[in-house]
Each structure stands twice: as structure tokens, then as C-alpha cells.
Tab-separated table of C-alpha atoms in Angstrom:
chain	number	residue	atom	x	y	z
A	1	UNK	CA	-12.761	2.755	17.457
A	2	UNK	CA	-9.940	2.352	19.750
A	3	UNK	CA	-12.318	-0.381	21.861
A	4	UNK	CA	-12.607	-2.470	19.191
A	5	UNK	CA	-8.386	-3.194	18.538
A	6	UNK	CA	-7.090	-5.929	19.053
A	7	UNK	CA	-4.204	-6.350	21.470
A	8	UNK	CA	-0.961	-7.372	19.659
A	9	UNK	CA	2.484	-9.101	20.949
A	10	UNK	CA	4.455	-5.428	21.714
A	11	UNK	CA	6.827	-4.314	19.042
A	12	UNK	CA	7.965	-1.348	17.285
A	13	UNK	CA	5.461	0.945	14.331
A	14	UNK	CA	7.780	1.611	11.479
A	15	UNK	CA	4.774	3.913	9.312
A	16	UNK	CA	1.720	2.377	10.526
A	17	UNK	CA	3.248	-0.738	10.286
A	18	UNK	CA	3.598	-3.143	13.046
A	19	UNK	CA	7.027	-5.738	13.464
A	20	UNK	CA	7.339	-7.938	15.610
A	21	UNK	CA	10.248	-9.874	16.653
A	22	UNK	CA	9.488	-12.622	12.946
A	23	UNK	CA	12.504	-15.002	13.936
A	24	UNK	CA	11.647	-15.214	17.572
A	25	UNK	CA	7.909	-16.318	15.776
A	26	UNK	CA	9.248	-18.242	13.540
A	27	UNK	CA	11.227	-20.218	15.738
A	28	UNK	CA	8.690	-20.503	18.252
A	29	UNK	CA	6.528	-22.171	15.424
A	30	UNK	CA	8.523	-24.507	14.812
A	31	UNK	CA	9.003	-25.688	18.269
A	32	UNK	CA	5.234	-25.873	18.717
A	33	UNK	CA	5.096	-27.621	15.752
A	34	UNK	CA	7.703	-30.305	16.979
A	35	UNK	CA	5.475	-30.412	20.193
A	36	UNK	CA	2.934	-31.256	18.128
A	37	UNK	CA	4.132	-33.930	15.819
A	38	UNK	CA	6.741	-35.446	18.216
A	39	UNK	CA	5.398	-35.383	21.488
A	40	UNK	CA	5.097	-39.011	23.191
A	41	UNK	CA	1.137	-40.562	24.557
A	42	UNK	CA	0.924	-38.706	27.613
A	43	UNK	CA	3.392	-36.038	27.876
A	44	UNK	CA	1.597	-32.139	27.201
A	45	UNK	CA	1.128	-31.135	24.317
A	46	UNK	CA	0.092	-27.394	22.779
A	47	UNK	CA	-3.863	-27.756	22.735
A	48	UNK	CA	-5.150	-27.305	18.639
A	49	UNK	CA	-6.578	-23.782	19.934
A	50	UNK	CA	-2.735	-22.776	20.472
A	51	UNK	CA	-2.176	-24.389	17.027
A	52	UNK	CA	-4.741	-22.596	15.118
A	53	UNK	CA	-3.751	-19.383	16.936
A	54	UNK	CA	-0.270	-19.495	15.496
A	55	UNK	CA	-1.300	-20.770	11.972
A	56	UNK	CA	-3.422	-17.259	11.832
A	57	UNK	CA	-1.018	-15.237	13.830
A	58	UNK	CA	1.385	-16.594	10.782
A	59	UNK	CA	-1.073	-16.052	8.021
A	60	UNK	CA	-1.277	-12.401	9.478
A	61	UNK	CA	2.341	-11.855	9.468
A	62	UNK	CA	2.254	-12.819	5.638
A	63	UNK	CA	-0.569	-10.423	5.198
A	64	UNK	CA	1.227	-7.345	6.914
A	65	UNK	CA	4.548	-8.728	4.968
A	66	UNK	CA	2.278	-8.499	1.625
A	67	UNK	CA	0.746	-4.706	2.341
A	68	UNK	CA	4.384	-4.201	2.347
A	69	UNK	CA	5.103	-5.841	-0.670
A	70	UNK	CA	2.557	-3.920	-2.606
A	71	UNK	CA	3.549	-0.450	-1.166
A	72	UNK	CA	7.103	-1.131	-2.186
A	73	UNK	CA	5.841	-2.620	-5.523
A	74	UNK	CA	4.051	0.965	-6.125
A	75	UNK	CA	6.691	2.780	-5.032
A	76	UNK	CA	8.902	0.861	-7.465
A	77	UNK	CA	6.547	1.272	-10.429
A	78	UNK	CA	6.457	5.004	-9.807
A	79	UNK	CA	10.430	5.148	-9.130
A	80	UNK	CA	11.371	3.951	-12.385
A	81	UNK	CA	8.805	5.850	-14.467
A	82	UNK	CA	10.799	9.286	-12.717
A	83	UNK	CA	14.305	7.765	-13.658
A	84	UNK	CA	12.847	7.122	-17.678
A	85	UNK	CA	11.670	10.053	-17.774
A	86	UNK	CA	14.779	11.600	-16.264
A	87	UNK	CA	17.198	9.674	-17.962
A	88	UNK	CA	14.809	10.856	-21.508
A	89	UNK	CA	15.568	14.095	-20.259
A	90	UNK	CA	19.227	14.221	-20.051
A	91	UNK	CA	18.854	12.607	-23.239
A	92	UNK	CA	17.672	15.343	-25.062
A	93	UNK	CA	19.383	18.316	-23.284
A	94	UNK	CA	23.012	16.470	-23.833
A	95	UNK	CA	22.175	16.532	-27.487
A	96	UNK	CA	20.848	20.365	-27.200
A	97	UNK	CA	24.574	20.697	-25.572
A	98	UNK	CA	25.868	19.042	-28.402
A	99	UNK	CA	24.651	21.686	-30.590
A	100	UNK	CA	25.174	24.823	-28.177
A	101	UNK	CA	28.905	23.373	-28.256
A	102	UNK	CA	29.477	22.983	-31.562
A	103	UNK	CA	28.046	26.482	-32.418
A	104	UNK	CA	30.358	27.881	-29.888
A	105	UNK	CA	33.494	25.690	-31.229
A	106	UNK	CA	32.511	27.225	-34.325
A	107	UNK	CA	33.979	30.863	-32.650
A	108	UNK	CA	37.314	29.339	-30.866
A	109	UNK	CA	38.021	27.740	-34.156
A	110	UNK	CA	37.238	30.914	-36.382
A	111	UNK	CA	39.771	33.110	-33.941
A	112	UNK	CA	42.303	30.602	-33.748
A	113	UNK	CA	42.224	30.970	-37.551
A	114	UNK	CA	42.496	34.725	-37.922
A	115	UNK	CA	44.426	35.231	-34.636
A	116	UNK	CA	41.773	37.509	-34.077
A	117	UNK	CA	43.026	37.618	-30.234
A	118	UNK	CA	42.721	35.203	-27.347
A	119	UNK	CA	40.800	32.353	-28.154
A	120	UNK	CA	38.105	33.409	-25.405
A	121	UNK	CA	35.186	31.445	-27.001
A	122	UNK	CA	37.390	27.945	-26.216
A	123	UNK	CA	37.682	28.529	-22.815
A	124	UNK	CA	34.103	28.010	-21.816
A	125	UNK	CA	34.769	24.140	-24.071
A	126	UNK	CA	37.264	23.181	-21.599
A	127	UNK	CA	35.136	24.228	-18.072
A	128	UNK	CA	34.228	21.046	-16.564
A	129	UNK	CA	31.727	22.186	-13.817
A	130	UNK	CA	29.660	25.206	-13.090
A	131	UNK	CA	32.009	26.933	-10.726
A	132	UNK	CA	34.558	26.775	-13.676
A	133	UNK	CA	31.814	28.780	-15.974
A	134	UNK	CA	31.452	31.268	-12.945
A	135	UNK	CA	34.742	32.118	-12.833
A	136	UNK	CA	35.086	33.038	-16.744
A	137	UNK	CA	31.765	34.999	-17.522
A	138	UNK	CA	34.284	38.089	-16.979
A	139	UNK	CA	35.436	36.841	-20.459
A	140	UNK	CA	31.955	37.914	-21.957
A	141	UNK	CA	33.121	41.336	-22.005
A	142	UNK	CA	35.202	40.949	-24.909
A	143	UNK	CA	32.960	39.079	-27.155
A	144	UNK	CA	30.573	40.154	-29.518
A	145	UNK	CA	26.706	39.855	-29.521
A	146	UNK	CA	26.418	36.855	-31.042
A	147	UNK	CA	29.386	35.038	-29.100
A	148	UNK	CA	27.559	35.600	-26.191
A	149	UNK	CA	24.459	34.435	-27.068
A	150	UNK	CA	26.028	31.125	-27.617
A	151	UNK	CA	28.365	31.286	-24.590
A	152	UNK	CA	24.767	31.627	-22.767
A	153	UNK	CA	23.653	28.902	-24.321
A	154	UNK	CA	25.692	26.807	-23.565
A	155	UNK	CA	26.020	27.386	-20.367
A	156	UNK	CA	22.352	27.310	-19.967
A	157	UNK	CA	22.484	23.749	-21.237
A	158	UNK	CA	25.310	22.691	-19.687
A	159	UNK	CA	23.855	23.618	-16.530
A	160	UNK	CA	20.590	22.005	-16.631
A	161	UNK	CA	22.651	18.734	-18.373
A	162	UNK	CA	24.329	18.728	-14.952
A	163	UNK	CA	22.115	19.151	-13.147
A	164	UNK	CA	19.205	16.189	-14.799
A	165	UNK	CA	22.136	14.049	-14.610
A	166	UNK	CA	22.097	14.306	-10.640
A	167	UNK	CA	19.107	13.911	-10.208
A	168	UNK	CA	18.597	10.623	-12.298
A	169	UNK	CA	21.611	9.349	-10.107
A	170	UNK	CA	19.519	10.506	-7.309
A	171	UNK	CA	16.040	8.623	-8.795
A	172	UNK	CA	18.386	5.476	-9.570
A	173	UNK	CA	20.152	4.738	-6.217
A	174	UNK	CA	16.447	5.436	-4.313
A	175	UNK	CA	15.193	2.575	-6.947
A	176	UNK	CA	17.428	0.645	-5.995
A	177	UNK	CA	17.177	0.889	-2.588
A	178	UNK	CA	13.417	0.279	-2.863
A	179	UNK	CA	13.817	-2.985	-5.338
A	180	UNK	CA	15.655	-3.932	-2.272
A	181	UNK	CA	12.212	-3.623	0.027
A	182	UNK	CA	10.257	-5.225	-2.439
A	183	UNK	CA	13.040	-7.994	-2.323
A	184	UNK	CA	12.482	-8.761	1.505
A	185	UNK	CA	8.925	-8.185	1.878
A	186	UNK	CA	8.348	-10.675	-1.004
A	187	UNK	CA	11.123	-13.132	1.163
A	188	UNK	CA	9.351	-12.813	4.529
A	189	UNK	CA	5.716	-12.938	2.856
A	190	UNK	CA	7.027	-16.773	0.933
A	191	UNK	CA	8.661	-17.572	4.540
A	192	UNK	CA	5.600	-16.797	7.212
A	193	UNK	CA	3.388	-19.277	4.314
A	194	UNK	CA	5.711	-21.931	4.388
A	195	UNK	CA	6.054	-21.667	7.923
A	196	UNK	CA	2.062	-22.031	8.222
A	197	UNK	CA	2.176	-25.000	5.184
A	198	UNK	CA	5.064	-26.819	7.876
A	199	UNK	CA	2.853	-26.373	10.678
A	200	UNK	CA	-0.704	-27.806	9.353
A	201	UNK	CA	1.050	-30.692	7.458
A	202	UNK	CA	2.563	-32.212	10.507
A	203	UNK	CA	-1.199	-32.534	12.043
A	204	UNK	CA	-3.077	-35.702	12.013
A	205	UNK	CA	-6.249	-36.248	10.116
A	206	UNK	CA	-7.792	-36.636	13.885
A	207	UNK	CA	-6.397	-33.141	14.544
A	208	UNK	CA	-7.134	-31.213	11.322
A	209	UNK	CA	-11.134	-32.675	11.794
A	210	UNK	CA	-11.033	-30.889	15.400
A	211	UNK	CA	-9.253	-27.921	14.046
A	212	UNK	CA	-12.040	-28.052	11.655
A	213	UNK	CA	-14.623	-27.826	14.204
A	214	UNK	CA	-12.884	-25.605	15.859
A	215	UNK	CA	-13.049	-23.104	13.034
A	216	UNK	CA	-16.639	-24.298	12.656
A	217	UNK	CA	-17.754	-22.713	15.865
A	218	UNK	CA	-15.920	-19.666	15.088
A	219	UNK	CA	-17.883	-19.207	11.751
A	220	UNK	CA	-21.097	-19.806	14.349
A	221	UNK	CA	-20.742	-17.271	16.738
A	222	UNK	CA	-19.223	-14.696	14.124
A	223	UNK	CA	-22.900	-15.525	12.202
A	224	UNK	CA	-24.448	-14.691	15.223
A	225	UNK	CA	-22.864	-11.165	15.973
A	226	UNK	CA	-23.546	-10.257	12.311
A	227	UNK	CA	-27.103	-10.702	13.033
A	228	UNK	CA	-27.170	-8.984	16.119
A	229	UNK	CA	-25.625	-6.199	14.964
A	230	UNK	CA	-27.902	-6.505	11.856
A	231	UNK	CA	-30.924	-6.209	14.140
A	232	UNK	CA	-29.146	-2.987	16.083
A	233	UNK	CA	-29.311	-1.226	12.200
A	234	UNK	CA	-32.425	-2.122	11.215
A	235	UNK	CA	-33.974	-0.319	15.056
A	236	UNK	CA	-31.901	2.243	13.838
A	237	UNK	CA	-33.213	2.701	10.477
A	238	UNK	CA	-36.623	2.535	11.758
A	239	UNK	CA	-36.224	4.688	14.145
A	240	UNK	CA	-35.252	7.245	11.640
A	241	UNK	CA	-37.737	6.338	9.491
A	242	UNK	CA	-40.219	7.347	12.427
A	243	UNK	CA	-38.650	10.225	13.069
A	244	UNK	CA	-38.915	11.547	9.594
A	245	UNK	CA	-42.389	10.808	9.330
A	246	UNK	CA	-43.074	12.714	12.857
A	247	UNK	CA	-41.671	15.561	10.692
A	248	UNK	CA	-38.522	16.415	13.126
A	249	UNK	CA	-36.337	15.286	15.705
A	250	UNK	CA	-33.338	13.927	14.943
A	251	UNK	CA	-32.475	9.910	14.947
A	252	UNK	CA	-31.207	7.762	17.949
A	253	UNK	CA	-27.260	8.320	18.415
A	254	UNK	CA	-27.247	11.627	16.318
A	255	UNK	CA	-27.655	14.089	18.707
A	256	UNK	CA	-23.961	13.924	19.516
A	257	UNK	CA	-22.201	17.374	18.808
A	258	UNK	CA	-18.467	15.578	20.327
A	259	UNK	CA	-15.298	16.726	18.407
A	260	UNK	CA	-14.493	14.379	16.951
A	261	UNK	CA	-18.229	13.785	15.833
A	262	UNK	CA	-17.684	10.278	15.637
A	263	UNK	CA	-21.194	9.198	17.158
A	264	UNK	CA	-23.367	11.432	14.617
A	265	UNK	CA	-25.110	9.777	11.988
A	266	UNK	CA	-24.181	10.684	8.418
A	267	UNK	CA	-27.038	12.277	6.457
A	268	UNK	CA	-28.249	9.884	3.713
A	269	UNK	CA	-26.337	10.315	0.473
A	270	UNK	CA	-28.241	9.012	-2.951
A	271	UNK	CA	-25.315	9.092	-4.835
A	272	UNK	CA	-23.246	7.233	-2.610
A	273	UNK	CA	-25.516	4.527	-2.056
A	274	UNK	CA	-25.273	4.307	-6.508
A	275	UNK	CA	-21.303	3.747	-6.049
A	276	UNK	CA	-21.437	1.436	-2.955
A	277	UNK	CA	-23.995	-0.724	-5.270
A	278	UNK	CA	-21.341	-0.789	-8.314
A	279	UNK	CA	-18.543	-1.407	-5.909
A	280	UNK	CA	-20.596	-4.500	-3.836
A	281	UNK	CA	-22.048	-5.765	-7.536
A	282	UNK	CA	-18.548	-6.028	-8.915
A	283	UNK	CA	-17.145	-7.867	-5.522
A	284	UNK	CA	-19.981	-9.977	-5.906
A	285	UNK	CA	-19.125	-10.747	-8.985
A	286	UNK	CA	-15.523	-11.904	-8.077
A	287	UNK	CA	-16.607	-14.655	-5.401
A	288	UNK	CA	-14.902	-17.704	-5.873
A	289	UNK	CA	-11.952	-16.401	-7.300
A	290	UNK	CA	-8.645	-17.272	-5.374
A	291	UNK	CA	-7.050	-15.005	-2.823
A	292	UNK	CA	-3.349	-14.687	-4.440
A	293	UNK	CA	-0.930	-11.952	-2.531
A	294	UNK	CA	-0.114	-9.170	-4.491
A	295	UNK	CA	-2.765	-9.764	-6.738
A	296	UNK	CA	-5.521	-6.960	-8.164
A	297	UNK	CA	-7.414	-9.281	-10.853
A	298	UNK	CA	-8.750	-10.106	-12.817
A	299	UNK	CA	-8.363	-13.733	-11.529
A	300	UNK	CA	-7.103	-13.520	-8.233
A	301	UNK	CA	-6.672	-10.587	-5.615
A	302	UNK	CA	-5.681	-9.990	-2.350
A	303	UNK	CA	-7.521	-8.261	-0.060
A	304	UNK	CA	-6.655	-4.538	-0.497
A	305	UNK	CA	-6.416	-5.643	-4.499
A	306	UNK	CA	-9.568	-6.574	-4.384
A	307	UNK	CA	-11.364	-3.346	-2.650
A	308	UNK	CA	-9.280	-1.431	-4.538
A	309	UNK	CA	-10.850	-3.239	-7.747
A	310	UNK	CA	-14.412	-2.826	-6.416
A	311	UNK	CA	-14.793	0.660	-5.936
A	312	UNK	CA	-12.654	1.536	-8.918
A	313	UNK	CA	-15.573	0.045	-11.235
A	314	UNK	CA	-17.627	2.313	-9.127
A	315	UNK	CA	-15.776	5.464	-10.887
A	316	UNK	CA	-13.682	5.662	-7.203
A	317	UNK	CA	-9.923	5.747	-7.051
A	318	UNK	CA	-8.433	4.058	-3.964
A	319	UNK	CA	-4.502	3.903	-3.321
A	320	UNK	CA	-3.253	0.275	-3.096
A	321	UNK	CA	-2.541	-0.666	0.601
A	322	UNK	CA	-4.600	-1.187	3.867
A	323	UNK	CA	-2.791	1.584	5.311
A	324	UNK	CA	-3.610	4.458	2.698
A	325	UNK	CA	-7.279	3.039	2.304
A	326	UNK	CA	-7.867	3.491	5.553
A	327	UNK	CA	-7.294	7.103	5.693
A	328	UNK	CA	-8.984	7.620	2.059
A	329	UNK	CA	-12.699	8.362	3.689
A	330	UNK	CA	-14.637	9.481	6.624
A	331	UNK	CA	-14.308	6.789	9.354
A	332	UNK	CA	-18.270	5.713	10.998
A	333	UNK	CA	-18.904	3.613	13.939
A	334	UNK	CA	-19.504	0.051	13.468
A	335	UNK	CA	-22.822	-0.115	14.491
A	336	UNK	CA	-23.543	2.772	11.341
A	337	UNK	CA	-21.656	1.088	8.894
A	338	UNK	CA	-23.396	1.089	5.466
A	339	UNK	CA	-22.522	-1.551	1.967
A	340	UNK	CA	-20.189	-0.428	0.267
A	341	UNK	CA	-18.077	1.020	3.343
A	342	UNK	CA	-14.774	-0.958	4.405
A	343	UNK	CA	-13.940	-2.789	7.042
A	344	UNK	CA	-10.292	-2.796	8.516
A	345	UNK	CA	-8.601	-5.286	10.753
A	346	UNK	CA	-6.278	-5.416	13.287
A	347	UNK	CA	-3.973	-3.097	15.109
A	348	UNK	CA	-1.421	-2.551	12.469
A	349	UNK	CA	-4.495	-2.180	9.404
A	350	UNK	CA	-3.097	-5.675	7.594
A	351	UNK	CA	-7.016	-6.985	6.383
A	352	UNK	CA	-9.820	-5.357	4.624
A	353	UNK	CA	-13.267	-6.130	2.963
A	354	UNK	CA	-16.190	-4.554	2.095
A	355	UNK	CA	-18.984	-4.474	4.025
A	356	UNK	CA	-22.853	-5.776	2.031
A	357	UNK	CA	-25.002	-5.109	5.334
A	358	UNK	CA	-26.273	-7.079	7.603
A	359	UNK	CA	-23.146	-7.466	9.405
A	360	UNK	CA	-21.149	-9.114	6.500
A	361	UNK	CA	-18.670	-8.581	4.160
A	362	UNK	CA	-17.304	-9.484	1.139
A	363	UNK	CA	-13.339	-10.052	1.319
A	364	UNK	CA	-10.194	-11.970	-0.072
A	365	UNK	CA	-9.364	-13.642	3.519
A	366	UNK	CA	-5.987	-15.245	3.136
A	367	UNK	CA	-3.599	-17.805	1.093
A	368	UNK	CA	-5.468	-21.041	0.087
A	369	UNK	CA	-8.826	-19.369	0.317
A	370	UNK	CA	-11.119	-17.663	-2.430
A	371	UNK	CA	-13.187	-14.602	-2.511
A	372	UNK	CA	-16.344	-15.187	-0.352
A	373	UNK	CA	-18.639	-13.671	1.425
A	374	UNK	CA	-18.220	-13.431	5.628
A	375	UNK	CA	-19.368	-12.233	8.792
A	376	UNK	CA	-17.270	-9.010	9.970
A	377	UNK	CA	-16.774	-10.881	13.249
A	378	UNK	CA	-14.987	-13.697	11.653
A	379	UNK	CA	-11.829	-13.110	13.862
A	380	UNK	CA	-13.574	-11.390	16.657
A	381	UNK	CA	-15.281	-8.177	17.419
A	382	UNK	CA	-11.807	-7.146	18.558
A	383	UNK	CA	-9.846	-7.597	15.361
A	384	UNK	CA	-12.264	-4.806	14.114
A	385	UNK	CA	-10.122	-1.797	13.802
A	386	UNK	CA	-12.417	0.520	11.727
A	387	UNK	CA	-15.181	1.287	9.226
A	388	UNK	CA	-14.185	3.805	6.341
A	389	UNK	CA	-16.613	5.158	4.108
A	390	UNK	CA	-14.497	5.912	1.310
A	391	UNK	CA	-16.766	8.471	-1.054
């Protein structure tokens, strides 16, 4: 679908991910928005396209900065379950160390008592690391059967106590590093809002009724793609409708046998139709509910939270970001797209919805806006970056 991305201010891909230059933005908003506000009768001004371009170039930034946010709040989540159950671990084999110590103490204390000959059994108490066990095993040889079950023993346990121990270290300092992502993405996420909020307050009521329009005429042309493209899959369907009633031949556009088979029709799938029908009833269902980042219900979502919601009640597990949806299913043209199927955005895969037919969608757009229902052409054919059909 590489015809269908949208071309992006250059920047460097750090996994998937897109960043540009966000200070450079963000001070470039704010001089546009001093333009704006400040500028004297007669001198230029930015037009209100250039402001509504930077408002969603902003609001898109926030998005990207929020499928950030929930990647590193995932990673976090799973983080710290490893280091409790690590740290439960070493737990338990320090106090099965305990034991194998004390049972071996038990022997160092019994020959000190006799004099029964060097105190061999202590010497393992006082090794400090594995190397320092290493180096007495040749000890063993002059212990009986049942001091060197416990010398095992306790080595065995002091060995895997060591070594639990490192790894929870390990699981701790990679938490914290990650709290740390979760920290800034959640910074930059409350900063690219606020920098939209700054921008559309300094506006005049004169301006924000043109901006308005503006957006008005986007909704109207995005309506009318959605029907064209609507039209374009109903020819199809009856096309293959025809086709199966001729009793052969296969349907328009399927006769491709490419590579990457891209262009070939997917056979029809009963079962999948059932799921995309849970999935689209359960969207449904959510419309009016506010778009909150972060947020996977049941009263607000974002727009990955709320996909991710919609085909679970269809018995489907999706992973939490745009950028793992969009690689859990078989990707379809546009023009093939079924319900239930999801629609990405953008070059760097910051937006989803989920596509109802007819060339819409049902979607969490972005901050200050509730679930609703929308044409898939709302910012463009060329913010399109693919269709997934994810079961």
C-alpha cells in the first residue's frame, strides 16, 4: 500500500516509530501562533489552512507520543510481574539455603566437638561465591555419605540463590529504565496537547467559524470517497456473485498470482464474517464515549484501546499498539477491505479504526473528541497506510 502513505517531515525510525525534530515543532507552533494572534491589519498572516495543519500535525505527534506510552506501559506491567516473581523466587530458595546451611553447620559443629579432624564441613559456610565452592569440592573426598549430600545441597542452593538474585537485579534496573520511557512519552504526549489547546485558544470566534468550515468541507469530500469506493465493492461483489452463478471463472482483480499476492481476493470466510460482526456490534456500542489517551474502557479509549476492545469481545486477542496490530493479520487492498478489518494511518502507523463497510469506520479520532463513526478518507486517501484483516 506504499501509494497510499502519506509523506512525512524527514526524520529518523526508532522501531517503526517515526521522530521528528518535537522542539523545532514546538517552537515553530508557537511562532505561528504569535503570527496569528499578534499580527497587525494588513501585515501576512499564516492562512487558517496552515493553522489547522499544525493543530493536526500536533494532535498526531500526541498520538505517536501515546502508542508510545502504551507500549512502555505494557512493557512496564510485564517488567514488574518478572521482578515479583523473581524476587518470590529468591525468596524461597534463600530460605531452602537457610536450611541446607544449617544442616551442614550441624557437621562443622559436631567435628569441632569431637576433634574428629579438620573441620572440612565449615569451610564450604565461609565460601562467598561460586569460584570459592570450586576450589574446595577436593574436600568432598574426606567426608562421609551423608556430609556430602548436604555439601551438595548447599551448594546447589547457593548457586541458584546467586544466581535468581542477578537476575532480579537484572529485571529491576531494565524496570527502571522503562518507568523512565513511560515517564517521557506521558511528558511529550501532555506537551504536544497543550501546545494544540495554546494554539486554538488564541483564534478568534471569526477564525474558529472558518476553521469550522474548513473542517466541514473536509468531512464532505471524505463522504464522498467513502461512497465511491463503496460503489467500487459493491461492482465487485456483484461481479462475483455473477461469476459464481456462471458456475466458474474467477472474480475481477483475483486472477493475480504476484508474490506478494497482494491483489488476490480472499476466499469468503463464514466464520470471520461472525467475529467481524461481534467486533463492529461492540464498537458500535461504544459511540459517544470520549477518546481519552491511554485508555481501553470501559468509558473512554483511545484508538488502538478501543480496537483492541472490539475484537477481544469477538473471542480475538490483539496486542496493544498500532504498531503490533498492524502486523497481527493478513494485510488486503483498500478497495477489498471487509467490516471488521482495520484501518491504519499514516507513515509511522500512529491511528487506527475499524472499518463497518461502505467506506467507513468506526474509530476513537483524537483528544476532545468521542467515539464516532467516519469516513476512512477523513484525513485523505493518503494518510491511508493499510488494511489488516486481523483473524
Amino acid at each position: 500500500m506504499a501509494s497510499h502513505r502519506k509523506s512525512r517531515t524527514p526524520g529518523t525510525r526508532v522501531a517503526g516509530i517515526r521522530t521528528p525534530a518535537l522542539a523545532t515543532a514546538a517552537l515553530t507552533s508557537v511562532a505561528l501562533l504569535s503570527q496569528t494572534a499578534e499580527a497587525a491589519p494588513g501585515e501576512d498572516r499564516p492562512s487558517l489552512e496552515e493553522v489547522e495543519k499544525k493543530v493536526g500535525d500536533l494532535y498526531r505527534q500526541a498520538e505517536s507520543a501515546t502508542e508510545k506510552y502504551n507500549a512502555a506501559k505494557e512493557k512496564t506491567g510485564k517488567q514488574r510481574k518478572r521482578v515479583d516473581t523473581l524476587l518470590d523466587d529468591v525468596a524461597k530458595r534463600t530460605q531452602k539455603l537457610n536450611e541446607a546451611r544449617s544442616e551442614l553447620g550441624s557437621y562443622a559443629a559436631a567435628q569441632y566437638r569431637t576433634g574428629a579432624g579438620m573441620p572440612d564441613t565449615a569451610t564450604f559456610l565461609l565460601a562467598e561465591t561460586p569460584q570459592d565452592i570450586f576450589d574446595q569440592r577436593q574436600v568432598l573426598d574426606r567426608m562421609t555419605g551423608r556430609q556430602k549430600a548436604a555439601v551438595d545441597d548447599y551448594v546447589t542452593q547457593q548457586t541458584e540463590t546467586m544466581k535468581k538474585r542477578q537476575e532480579a537485579t537484572e529485571s529491576l534496573r531494565t524496570l527502571t529504565e522503562t518507568q523512565g520511557d513511560l515517564k517521557t512519552a506521558k511528558a511529550t504526549v501532555q506537551k504536544k496537547l497543550a501546545d494544540a489547546r495554546e494554539l486554538l485558544s488564541k483564534l478568534t470566534a471569526e477564525e474558529k467559524a472558518r476553521l469550522a468550515a474548513i473542517e466541514k468541507r473536509k468531512q464532505e469530500e471524505a463522504a464522498r470517497k467513502a461512497a465511491e469506493l463503496a460503489r467500487q465493492q459493491a461492482e465487485q461483489e456483484q461481479a462475483r456473485e455473477e461469476a459464481a452463478q456462471q458456475g466458474g471463472g474467477a472474480s475481477e482483480g483475483s486472477g493475480s498470482t504476484g508474490s506478494t499476492g497482494s491483489t488476490e481476493t480472499p476466499p469468503a470466510d463464514s466464520s470471520y464474517d461472525t467475529k467481524a460482526e461481534k467486533a463492529i456490534g461492540f464498537a458500535r456500542a461504544q459511540i459517544g464515549k470520549p477518546y481519552v489517551w491511554g485508555a481501553t474502557g470501559p468509558g473512554s479509549y483511545d484508538c488502538s484501546g478501543l480496537t483492541q476492545a472490539a475484537w477481544k469481545a469477538a473471542g480475538v486477542s490483539l496486542p496493544r499498539t498500532t504498531y503490533d496490530q498492524v502486523n497481527a493479520g493478513t494485510t488486503v487492498p483498500v478497495s477489498q477491505a471487509q467490516p471488521g478489518d482495520l484501518v491504519f494511518f499514516y507513515d509511522d502507523v500512529t491511528h487506527v479504526g475499524i472499518y463497518i463497510g461502505n467506506g467507513m469506520m468506526i474509530h476513537a479520532p483524537k483528544p476532545g473528541t468521542y467515539v464516532r463513526e467516519e469516513s476512512i478518507y477523513y484525513d485523505g486517501d493518503s494518510a491511508i497506510h493499510s488494511v489488516v484483516r486481523p483473524a
